[in-house]
Structures are given as C-alpha cells and as structure tokens.
Short mmCIF file of C-alpha atoms and ligand atoms in Angstrom, two decimals:
data_model
loop_
_atom_site.label_atom_id
_atom_site.label_comp_id
_atom_site.label_asym_id
_atom_site.label_seq_id
_atom_site.Cartn_x
_atom_site.Cartn_y
_atom_site.Cartn_z
CA MET A 63 184.00 76.93 -138.83
CA ALA A 64 180.66 76.21 -140.00
CA LYS A 65 179.47 79.48 -142.01
CA ASP A 66 176.17 79.25 -139.82
CA LYS A 67 177.83 80.26 -136.73
CA GLN A 68 180.24 82.82 -138.18
CA ARG A 69 179.70 86.17 -136.98
CA PHE A 70 178.48 89.52 -139.32
CA GLU A 71 182.00 90.86 -140.54
CA THR A 72 182.88 87.88 -141.43
CA LEU A 73 179.73 87.11 -143.31
CA ALA A 74 180.12 90.65 -145.05
CA ILE A 75 184.08 89.73 -145.92
CA ARG A 76 183.38 85.45 -146.41
CA GLY A 77 180.13 85.47 -147.39
CA GLN A 78 181.58 85.43 -151.13
CA MET A 79 180.73 83.10 -154.15
CA ALA A 80 182.97 80.35 -155.06
CA ARG A 81 186.35 80.33 -156.31
CA THR A 82 186.46 80.32 -160.47
CA HIS A 83 189.69 78.31 -162.02
CA TYR A 84 191.49 81.60 -162.30
CA GLN A 85 191.37 81.55 -158.37
CA GLU A 86 190.84 85.19 -157.84
CA HIS A 87 191.33 86.40 -154.48
CA SER A 88 188.67 88.85 -154.95
CA ALA A 89 184.78 87.93 -156.16
CA PRO A 90 184.54 89.01 -160.18
CA VAL A 91 181.55 90.59 -161.82
CA PHE A 92 179.62 88.07 -164.45
CA LEU A 93 178.40 90.64 -167.01
CA THR A 94 176.54 88.63 -168.69
CA SER A 95 172.39 88.49 -169.95
CA SER A 96 172.64 84.23 -170.71
CA PHE A 97 174.36 80.88 -169.58
CA VAL A 98 175.42 78.49 -171.89
CA PHE A 99 174.27 74.46 -171.40
CA GLU A 100 176.63 71.97 -171.99
CA ASN A 101 174.05 69.90 -174.12
CA ALA A 102 169.92 70.16 -174.40
CA GLY A 103 169.48 67.60 -171.29
CA LEU A 104 170.99 69.55 -168.84
CA MET A 105 169.48 72.67 -170.26
CA ALA A 106 166.36 71.12 -170.47
CA ASP A 107 166.72 69.90 -166.46
CA THR A 108 167.52 73.25 -165.47
CA PHE A 109 164.60 75.20 -166.85
CA ALA A 110 162.43 72.39 -164.69
CA GLY A 111 164.19 73.39 -161.60
CA ALA A 112 165.98 69.53 -161.70
CA ALA A 113 169.27 70.69 -162.08
CA ASP A 114 171.16 73.33 -160.07
CA GLY A 115 172.34 76.46 -163.36
CA ILE A 116 171.88 79.88 -163.63
CA ILE A 117 169.59 80.55 -166.79
CA TYR A 118 169.55 84.09 -167.18
CA SER A 119 170.78 87.57 -165.16
CA ARG A 120 166.75 88.64 -165.22
CA TYR A 121 166.61 85.30 -162.71
CA SER A 122 169.64 85.35 -161.39
CA ASN A 123 173.00 86.01 -161.76
CA PRO A 124 176.73 84.82 -159.61
CA ASN A 125 176.68 88.83 -158.62
CA THR A 126 173.35 89.36 -157.40
CA ASP A 127 173.07 85.57 -155.97
CA GLU A 128 176.19 86.37 -153.78
CA LEU A 129 174.76 89.41 -152.76
CA ILE A 130 171.84 87.79 -151.97
CA ARG A 131 173.24 85.32 -149.73
CA LYS A 132 175.41 87.62 -148.04
CA VAL A 133 172.67 89.54 -146.74
CA CYS A 134 170.21 86.61 -146.04
CA ALA A 135 173.17 86.20 -143.86
CA MET A 136 173.37 89.47 -142.61
CA GLU A 137 169.95 89.12 -141.57
CA GLY A 138 169.20 85.67 -140.28
CA VAL A 139 166.96 84.56 -143.11
CA GLU A 140 166.63 82.09 -145.77
CA ASP A 141 166.29 83.93 -149.19
CA GLY A 142 165.99 87.36 -151.12
CA PHE A 143 165.84 88.78 -154.16
CA ALA A 144 167.61 91.73 -155.49
CA THR A 145 166.35 94.76 -157.92
CA ALA A 146 168.11 97.19 -159.67
CA SER A 147 166.07 100.12 -156.73
CA GLY A 148 164.79 100.00 -153.17
CA MET A 149 161.44 100.99 -154.83
CA ALA A 150 161.32 98.26 -156.82
CA ALA A 151 162.12 95.97 -153.96
CA VAL A 152 159.63 97.92 -151.81
CA PHE A 153 156.96 97.34 -154.99
CA ALA A 154 157.68 93.52 -155.45
CA GLY A 155 157.42 93.14 -151.80
CA MET A 156 154.10 94.28 -151.32
CA ALA A 157 152.75 93.72 -155.52
CA ALA A 158 153.48 90.20 -155.28
CA PHE A 159 150.88 89.31 -152.05
CA LEU A 160 148.20 91.87 -152.61
CA ARG A 161 145.08 91.86 -154.37
CA SER A 162 142.13 93.92 -155.26
CA GLY A 163 140.17 94.02 -152.55
CA ASP A 164 143.13 93.77 -149.78
CA HIS A 165 144.11 96.09 -146.97
CA VAL A 166 147.33 97.08 -145.76
CA LEU A 167 147.79 98.90 -142.75
CA ALA A 168 151.59 100.45 -142.63
CA SER A 169 153.23 102.68 -140.34
CA ARG A 170 152.44 107.11 -141.52
CA ALA A 171 155.68 108.25 -141.72
CA ILE A 172 156.79 106.17 -144.87
CA PHE A 173 159.26 106.78 -147.31
CA GLY A 174 157.80 109.69 -150.06
CA SER A 175 157.51 106.84 -153.31
CA THR A 176 156.31 104.48 -150.72
CA HIS A 177 153.50 106.25 -150.02
CA GLN A 178 153.07 107.15 -153.64
CA ILE A 179 152.31 103.47 -154.42
CA LEU A 180 149.99 103.13 -151.69
CA THR A 181 147.95 106.56 -152.20
CA GLY A 182 148.25 107.13 -155.42
CA LEU A 183 148.78 103.55 -157.61
CA PHE A 184 146.87 100.83 -155.81
CA PRO A 185 143.76 102.04 -155.01
CA ARG A 186 143.96 101.74 -159.19
CA TRP A 187 144.22 97.45 -158.64
CA GLY A 188 141.34 98.42 -155.42
CA ILE A 189 144.10 97.52 -152.65
CA SER A 190 143.84 100.09 -150.01
CA HIS A 191 145.48 101.45 -146.45
CA THR A 192 145.28 102.88 -143.20
CA TYR A 193 147.96 104.80 -141.37
CA VAL A 194 149.15 104.48 -138.50
CA ASP A 195 151.50 106.21 -135.64
CA ALA A 196 154.79 104.11 -135.53
CA ALA A 197 155.16 104.86 -131.90
CA ASP A 198 151.55 103.59 -131.15
CA VAL A 199 151.76 99.62 -132.28
CA GLU A 200 149.37 98.91 -129.27
CA GLN A 201 146.90 101.09 -131.14
CA TRP A 202 146.93 99.14 -133.90
CA GLU A 203 145.11 96.08 -133.54
CA GLN A 204 142.10 98.84 -133.34
CA HIS A 205 142.48 99.61 -137.31
CA LEU A 206 143.02 95.97 -139.06
CA ARG A 207 140.03 94.99 -140.82
CA PRO A 208 138.73 91.58 -142.08
CA ASN A 209 140.67 92.23 -145.23
CA THR A 210 143.59 93.52 -143.42
CA ARG A 211 146.67 91.23 -145.49
CA MET A 212 149.81 93.03 -144.54
CA ILE A 213 151.77 95.28 -142.24
CA VAL A 214 154.40 97.69 -143.96
CA LEU A 215 156.51 100.09 -141.54
CA GLU A 216 159.75 101.33 -141.13
CA THR A 217 161.87 102.06 -138.32
CA PRO A 218 163.31 104.48 -137.49
CA SER A 219 161.35 106.92 -139.24
CA ASN A 220 162.50 109.42 -142.06
CA PRO A 221 162.62 112.07 -141.13
CA GLY A 222 161.39 112.31 -137.45
CA LEU A 223 163.44 108.92 -136.30
CA MET A 224 160.50 107.57 -134.81
CA LEU A 225 160.67 104.08 -134.12
CA ALA A 226 157.98 101.27 -134.22
CA ASP A 227 158.62 99.07 -131.56
CA LEU A 228 158.97 95.55 -133.70
CA GLU A 229 158.42 92.74 -131.30
CA GLN A 230 154.51 94.84 -130.22
CA ALA A 231 153.69 94.76 -134.76
CA GLY A 232 155.41 91.25 -135.18
CA ARG A 233 153.35 90.09 -132.59
CA LEU A 234 150.17 91.66 -134.32
CA ALA A 235 151.55 90.22 -137.31
CA GLU A 236 151.33 86.95 -136.35
CA LYS A 237 148.14 86.54 -133.85
CA TYR A 238 146.09 87.60 -136.87
CA GLY A 239 148.37 85.80 -139.76
CA LEU A 240 149.38 89.04 -141.27
CA ILE A 241 152.88 89.13 -143.86
CA LEU A 242 155.02 91.71 -141.26
CA ASN A 243 156.86 94.01 -144.17
CA VAL A 244 160.09 95.50 -142.93
CA ASP A 245 161.67 98.85 -144.48
CA ASN A 246 165.29 98.08 -142.68
CA CYS A 247 167.16 100.75 -145.21
CA PHE A 248 167.66 103.49 -142.28
CA ALA A 249 168.80 101.22 -139.97
CA THR A 250 171.09 97.70 -142.01
CA PRO A 251 171.01 94.82 -140.59
CA TYR A 252 174.28 95.23 -138.44
CA LEU A 253 171.99 97.47 -136.69
CA GLN A 254 168.31 95.79 -136.91
CA GLN A 255 167.32 93.00 -137.48
CA PRO A 256 163.59 92.37 -137.23
CA ALA A 257 163.36 88.72 -138.75
CA ARG A 258 164.07 88.22 -135.29
CA TYR A 259 160.62 89.87 -134.38
CA GLY A 260 158.60 87.98 -136.73
CA ALA A 261 159.41 90.27 -139.91
CA GLY A 262 158.32 87.94 -143.08
CA LEU A 263 159.76 90.11 -145.44
CA ILE A 264 162.75 92.52 -145.02
CA VAL A 265 163.29 95.72 -147.61
CA HIS A 266 166.53 97.91 -148.46
CA SER A 267 167.30 100.38 -150.81
CA GLY A 268 170.95 99.10 -151.13
CA THR A 269 171.92 103.02 -152.32
CA LYS A 270 172.19 103.72 -149.22
CA TRP A 271 174.05 102.59 -145.83
CA MET A 272 174.77 99.61 -148.21
CA ASP A 273 176.60 101.43 -150.98
CA GLY A 274 177.76 103.97 -148.44
CA GLN A 275 179.05 106.12 -150.94
CA GLY A 276 176.63 107.07 -153.57
CA ARG A 277 177.42 105.35 -156.59
CA VAL A 278 175.04 103.07 -157.09
CA LEU A 279 171.22 102.37 -156.93
CA GLY A 280 169.99 98.71 -155.65
CA GLY A 281 167.46 97.43 -153.69
CA LEU A 282 166.88 93.27 -151.65
CA VAL A 283 163.81 91.38 -151.02
CA VAL A 284 164.79 88.69 -148.49
CA GLY A 285 162.90 86.98 -145.75
CA LYS A 286 161.11 83.79 -145.46
CA ALA A 287 161.27 81.24 -147.83
CA GLU A 288 157.93 79.96 -148.86
CA LEU A 289 157.24 84.25 -148.94
CA ILE A 290 160.35 84.78 -151.85
CA GLU A 291 159.05 82.02 -153.81
CA GLU A 292 156.32 84.29 -154.79
CA VAL A 293 158.64 87.66 -154.65
CA ARG A 294 160.92 85.68 -157.28
CA PHE A 295 158.22 84.92 -159.48
CA PHE A 296 156.87 88.32 -159.38
CA CYS A 297 160.00 89.68 -160.47
CA ARG A 298 161.36 86.90 -162.96
CA HIS A 299 158.59 88.14 -165.04
CA THR A 300 158.45 91.53 -164.63
CA GLY A 301 162.00 91.59 -164.41
CA PRO A 302 162.90 94.30 -162.62
CA ALA A 303 166.25 92.41 -161.91
CA LEU A 304 169.69 94.97 -160.33
CA SER A 305 172.37 94.99 -162.62
CA PRO A 306 175.96 92.53 -161.97
CA PHE A 307 177.83 95.37 -161.65
CA ASN A 308 175.52 96.77 -159.64
CA ALA A 309 175.38 94.00 -157.65
CA TRP A 310 179.34 93.17 -157.10
CA LEU A 311 180.19 96.75 -156.01
CA LEU A 312 177.28 96.54 -153.65
CA SER A 313 178.47 93.33 -151.96
CA LYS A 314 182.04 94.39 -152.06
CA SER A 315 180.65 97.09 -150.23
CA LEU A 316 179.53 95.02 -147.81
CA GLU A 317 182.59 94.35 -146.60
CA THR A 318 183.01 97.46 -144.73
CA LEU A 319 179.42 97.84 -144.06
CA SER A 320 180.03 97.40 -139.88
CA VAL A 321 183.64 99.72 -139.56
CA ARG A 322 181.73 102.56 -141.11
CA LEU A 323 178.08 102.52 -139.47
CA GLU A 324 180.57 102.73 -136.30
CA ARG A 325 181.63 105.48 -136.94
CA HIS A 326 178.48 107.03 -138.61
CA CYS A 327 176.64 106.36 -135.52
CA GLU A 328 179.29 107.75 -133.68
CA ASN A 329 179.85 111.09 -135.35
CA ALA A 330 176.15 111.54 -135.22
CA LEU A 331 175.78 110.97 -131.86
CA GLN A 332 178.31 113.06 -131.07
CA LEU A 333 177.03 115.49 -133.67
CA ALA A 334 173.11 115.29 -131.88
CA THR A 335 174.27 115.60 -128.57
CA PHE A 336 176.71 118.95 -129.33
CA LEU A 337 173.06 119.91 -131.16
CA GLU A 338 170.47 119.54 -128.13
CA GLN A 339 173.11 122.33 -126.10
CA GLN A 340 172.47 124.96 -129.13
CA PRO A 341 170.42 127.62 -128.22
CA ALA A 342 169.34 128.51 -131.59
CA VAL A 343 168.06 124.48 -131.59
CA GLU A 344 164.79 123.56 -130.18
CA ARG A 345 164.58 120.03 -130.31
CA VAL A 346 166.79 117.25 -131.75
CA HIS A 347 165.16 113.51 -132.97
CA TYR A 348 167.53 110.92 -132.97
CA PRO A 349 167.23 107.60 -131.18
CA PHE A 350 170.13 107.29 -128.92
CA LEU A 351 169.77 110.19 -127.13
CA PRO A 352 168.40 110.09 -123.58
CA SER A 353 165.87 112.70 -124.13
CA HIS A 354 164.27 110.90 -127.33
CA PRO A 355 160.41 109.13 -125.70
CA GLN A 356 161.15 105.87 -127.46
CA TYR A 357 165.40 105.45 -126.09
CA GLU A 358 164.36 102.05 -123.93
CA LEU A 359 163.11 101.19 -127.29
CA ALA A 360 166.12 101.97 -129.52
CA LYS A 361 168.57 100.93 -127.13
CA ARG A 362 166.57 97.51 -126.91
CA GLN A 363 166.14 96.65 -130.10
CA MET A 364 168.67 98.56 -131.89
CA LYS A 365 172.42 97.72 -131.48
CA LEU A 366 173.31 102.18 -132.34
CA GLY A 367 171.70 105.00 -133.43
CA GLY A 368 171.96 105.30 -136.82
CA GLY A 369 173.65 107.86 -138.86
CA ILE A 370 170.64 109.97 -139.19
CA LEU A 371 169.23 112.94 -137.37
CA ALA A 372 167.48 115.51 -137.40
CA PHE A 373 166.58 118.53 -135.24
CA GLU A 374 164.36 121.70 -135.54
CA LEU A 375 165.48 125.05 -135.65
CA ARG A 376 163.73 128.56 -133.96
CA GLY A 377 162.88 130.61 -136.76
CA GLY A 378 161.18 127.86 -138.58
CA PHE A 379 160.86 127.20 -142.46
CA GLU A 380 162.94 130.36 -143.63
CA ALA A 381 165.71 129.41 -140.49
CA GLY A 382 165.85 126.61 -142.03
CA LYS A 383 166.15 126.85 -146.04
CA ARG A 384 169.07 129.74 -144.44
CA PHE A 385 170.41 127.08 -142.31
CA LEU A 386 171.40 124.99 -145.73
CA ASP A 387 172.35 128.24 -147.56
CA ALA A 388 174.93 128.22 -145.10
CA LEU A 389 176.56 125.07 -145.01
CA LYS A 390 180.09 124.61 -146.60
CA LEU A 391 181.33 121.51 -146.51
CA CYS A 392 177.80 119.00 -146.44
CA SER A 393 176.36 118.72 -149.40
CA LEU A 394 172.58 118.83 -150.26
CA THR A 395 171.21 116.49 -151.89
CA SER A 396 168.58 113.92 -151.48
CA ASN A 397 170.39 111.07 -150.75
CA LEU A 398 171.18 109.90 -147.45
CA GLY A 399 173.29 106.88 -146.63
CA ASP A 400 176.70 108.51 -147.69
CA SER A 401 180.55 108.64 -146.66
CA ARG A 402 180.12 112.48 -147.31
CA THR A 403 177.16 114.55 -144.62
CA ILE A 404 174.20 115.60 -146.35
CA ALA A 405 171.49 117.97 -145.31
CA THR A 406 167.96 118.46 -146.37
CA HIS A 407 165.31 120.47 -145.63
CA PRO A 408 162.24 117.67 -145.90
CA ALA A 409 159.33 120.97 -145.39
CA SER A 410 160.39 122.48 -148.71
CA THR A 411 161.91 119.67 -150.74
CA THR A 412 160.69 115.84 -149.78
CA HIS A 413 157.36 116.59 -147.86
CA SER A 414 156.50 120.08 -149.59
CA LYS A 415 153.59 118.18 -151.21
CA LEU A 416 151.46 117.38 -148.09
CA THR A 417 150.30 119.83 -146.54
CA GLU A 418 150.94 121.83 -143.09
CA ALA A 419 148.58 119.68 -141.39
CA GLU A 420 149.79 116.00 -142.69
CA ARG A 421 153.44 117.41 -142.40
CA LEU A 422 153.06 117.80 -138.36
CA ALA A 423 150.93 114.57 -138.53
CA ALA A 424 154.24 112.90 -140.28
CA GLY A 425 156.16 114.89 -137.26
CA ILE A 426 158.07 117.53 -139.53
CA THR A 427 157.78 121.10 -138.53
CA PRO A 428 158.81 123.97 -140.80
CA GLY A 429 162.70 124.71 -139.18
CA MET A 430 163.62 120.71 -139.25
CA VAL A 431 166.68 120.20 -140.63
CA ARG A 432 167.61 116.33 -141.51
CA LEU A 433 171.44 115.34 -141.50
CA SER A 434 173.09 112.14 -142.90
CA VAL A 435 175.98 111.84 -140.89
CA GLY A 436 179.24 111.10 -143.15
CA LEU A 437 182.46 110.17 -142.08
CA GLU A 438 184.20 113.33 -142.12
CA HIS A 439 186.48 113.74 -139.67
CA PHE A 440 183.88 115.11 -136.43
CA ASP A 441 185.55 118.60 -135.90
CA ASP A 442 185.02 119.53 -139.87
CA ILE A 443 181.30 118.44 -139.52
CA ARG A 444 180.90 120.70 -136.44
CA GLU A 445 182.28 123.61 -137.64
CA ASP A 446 180.07 123.31 -140.90
CA VAL A 447 176.80 122.94 -138.39
CA VAL A 448 178.06 125.90 -136.31
CA GLN A 449 178.81 128.51 -138.85
CA ALA A 450 175.11 127.55 -140.71
CA LEU A 451 173.60 128.36 -137.37
CA GLU A 452 175.00 131.39 -136.94
CA HIS A 453 174.20 132.30 -140.00
CA ARG A 454 170.16 131.43 -139.90
CA VAL A 455 169.26 134.32 -139.15
C1 LIG B 212 165.91 105.74 -150.06
C2 LIG B 212 165.23 104.72 -149.87
C3 LIG B 212 163.93 103.79 -150.32
C4 LIG B 212 164.04 104.05 -152.06
O1 LIG B 212 165.03 103.88 -152.69
P1 LIG B 212 165.60 103.53 -154.22
O2 LIG B 212 167.14 102.83 -154.01
O3 LIG B 212 165.87 105.23 -154.29
O4 LIG B 212 164.84 103.01 -154.70
C5 LIG B 212 163.50 103.50 -150.07
N1 LIG B 212 162.89 103.22 -148.35
C6 LIG B 212 163.75 104.12 -147.93
C7 LIG B 212 163.48 104.20 -145.93
C8 LIG B 212 164.78 104.50 -148.24
O5 LIG B 212 165.61 105.80 -147.70
#
C-alpha cells in the first residue's frame, strides 16, 4: 500500500525510519551530535544541499526527522521542524516571519506564554497585535490593518473551551494573503486538521497529548513547505532543536495517540455530562456537550470533543480552591494531556496575573476549574470529583 494512502493509525506506527543493518523492529535512538562523511567531496555536497545526508543534530537527526514526518503525515502537511518545547515552536512560528512594523491578529484566550511573547517581547521589536474573540471570526475582518501579516489562534481555547471557526479563519487569511498559524495542541491532528482549512502553519506542544504521560517537553511547527523553509532557517541558526531522545519518545507515543485520545474523550464527555447534572455546578464547558454554544461547529470541525473540560462551581473563587484541596486522586499540577487526571484553578494560578476584567473577557470566572481527564477508570475519576464537590463548602 502506498504510504500516502495509509490511514492515521497506520501512519503513526508505520511511519518509522528505515532499519539499520541490525534490522531492529523498533526504531533506535541516535544520540549523536554530528554525523561522519566518507570523504571531503560528499561532505561538501551535503553542505551544499546537493546530497542527502545528516550533518549536525541542531539541524536534523534521524529521530527528529521521523517524528516530523509522522506529524506531517497526520496533519496532512508537507514539512516541519521539531523544537525543544511547545513554546519554542510557538515562538519560531511567529518570529521566523514577523518583522518590525508588522501586526498580528490573535485570539484572546491564548496560551499564557504566547500572550507574554505578544505583549512582553514583540513590542520591543516593533511588532503589535490585536486580540479578538475566537468565537466571533465574522468580526475579525474589521480588526485587520494594512500591516497585518499573521492570524494566530487556538481552538479549542484554554481554559474556556471556546472554538474558532477554522473554515472562516482560513477564508479570511486567504482573502488578505495572511499566514494562518494555528496552535493545535488541545485537539491534536487526531481530532482536527487545520491545514484542511488553509492553515499554513500548525504548532504543537508535544509535551501534552502527544507524549501523553507527562515525561518530556517537545514541540513542532509543521505546514506548507515554503513557510517551513523560513522556520527551518530560523531554527537551525537560533538553536531550539529537540533532543533525539525526546524525539524518539514522542514518536513512540504517537503510535498510541489515537487509542489514548478515544478513551480520554470518552471519559471527558461522560464526566462533562455527569457534572452538568450536579447542583453544585453552575456551568460546564465541553465542545461535545449539546449545551455548548458552538456544539454544531464542534461536530463539524472536530472528530471528538477532546480531553479537557472546564466547569464553574457555585461559590466562586474560594469554592474552586477548596474543590482542588479536596481531590484525592486527581493531581494538582500545571500540565495537561496526561494519562493522569489533572485539575487546575485558573483564577488563582495560570491566570492570576490578569485583572478580574481581563479574566472575564477571556471567559475565566472565579469558580472555574479545568480538568484534563485522564485514563484512570471512569468510576474512580467520577468518585473523586463527587467527594470533592461535597467538600467544596
Ligand atoms: C502547553 C502549551 C503550549 C506550550 O508548550 P510547552 O511544551 O509547555 O512549551 C503552547 N500552547 C498550548 C495550547 C499549550 O497547552
């Protein structure tokens, strides 16, 4: 069967590098910083790009190449670069293109460190931005400026789980010749493929669902070949390369991404449905709940609802903190996309530096709790949540 005809699950497993002369079944790790050449001519040709070959692990490595090829196949894009963390990917995806005087249109509820780049770093280099509501793509056109160069968005958003309509965003980017840059970390290519709607760049934190077990940091920028050419130039010479070991581990993890996500999403939907019936809970945010204001859109652009849900406790800020304190099974940690269920209280942690008004604009209420639903038995997760709800007062 031709490789490009293979399906997602098969590509994630069989997209492995060619075997070495040992005929190993599972891909080895290439912990080497550089690679040897037979002779000066071949070395010169490789440096000139006239011969295929690996030069140095800051540029490429068999393990990072394998990971990139797999993720590109899963996202349906041409090329990519792997980075040491998701943030290195986010930064490279923007910094490789933006220059002094440029403007970025960004969805407001964006990952905390992405917000810091836009507000704390880019202004130093003369790059400005405007925040827009993810759920309101129709309004975005009026915020464009003559110097707008890129649209940066996350869908679903963190932690409010609001969606941006990728089809509309893609049309807007096309109409004005802008680069559409989508952080696809929450959905993964198993649930949503932004390139189908015209995204030129897709960034990932491999740290989350891709690894899925809270072990390593890693990131990727993938997308259209001509854009990745720029990203590669930027990354080769600024040095955010992913370590071969982490690339090996992430590539192995991709083999189980589809089955893990099926269960994460099933547990999350069940828990969201259950929470919606609890009197202590004012509101539940989950894309595949019929009560979600963008349920129809979610069904259109996502295969399943994802592993993250958020809910608002009656009793506000203190109730949120007490709920977290009462949890026995779920972990309190600032990660997500793990086999273990994780609870966070955004108002007192990740978003505590925002003003109350800024938090509300980003959809974060004082009593909001975010759960990254794990792979424990559903009844154990539910029982922990039930006893913590009882203890929240
Ligand atoms: C975690 C995360 C990142 C950053 O990834 P790191 O691997 O922690 O650097 C970027 N975007 C989103 C949506 C994330 O959840």
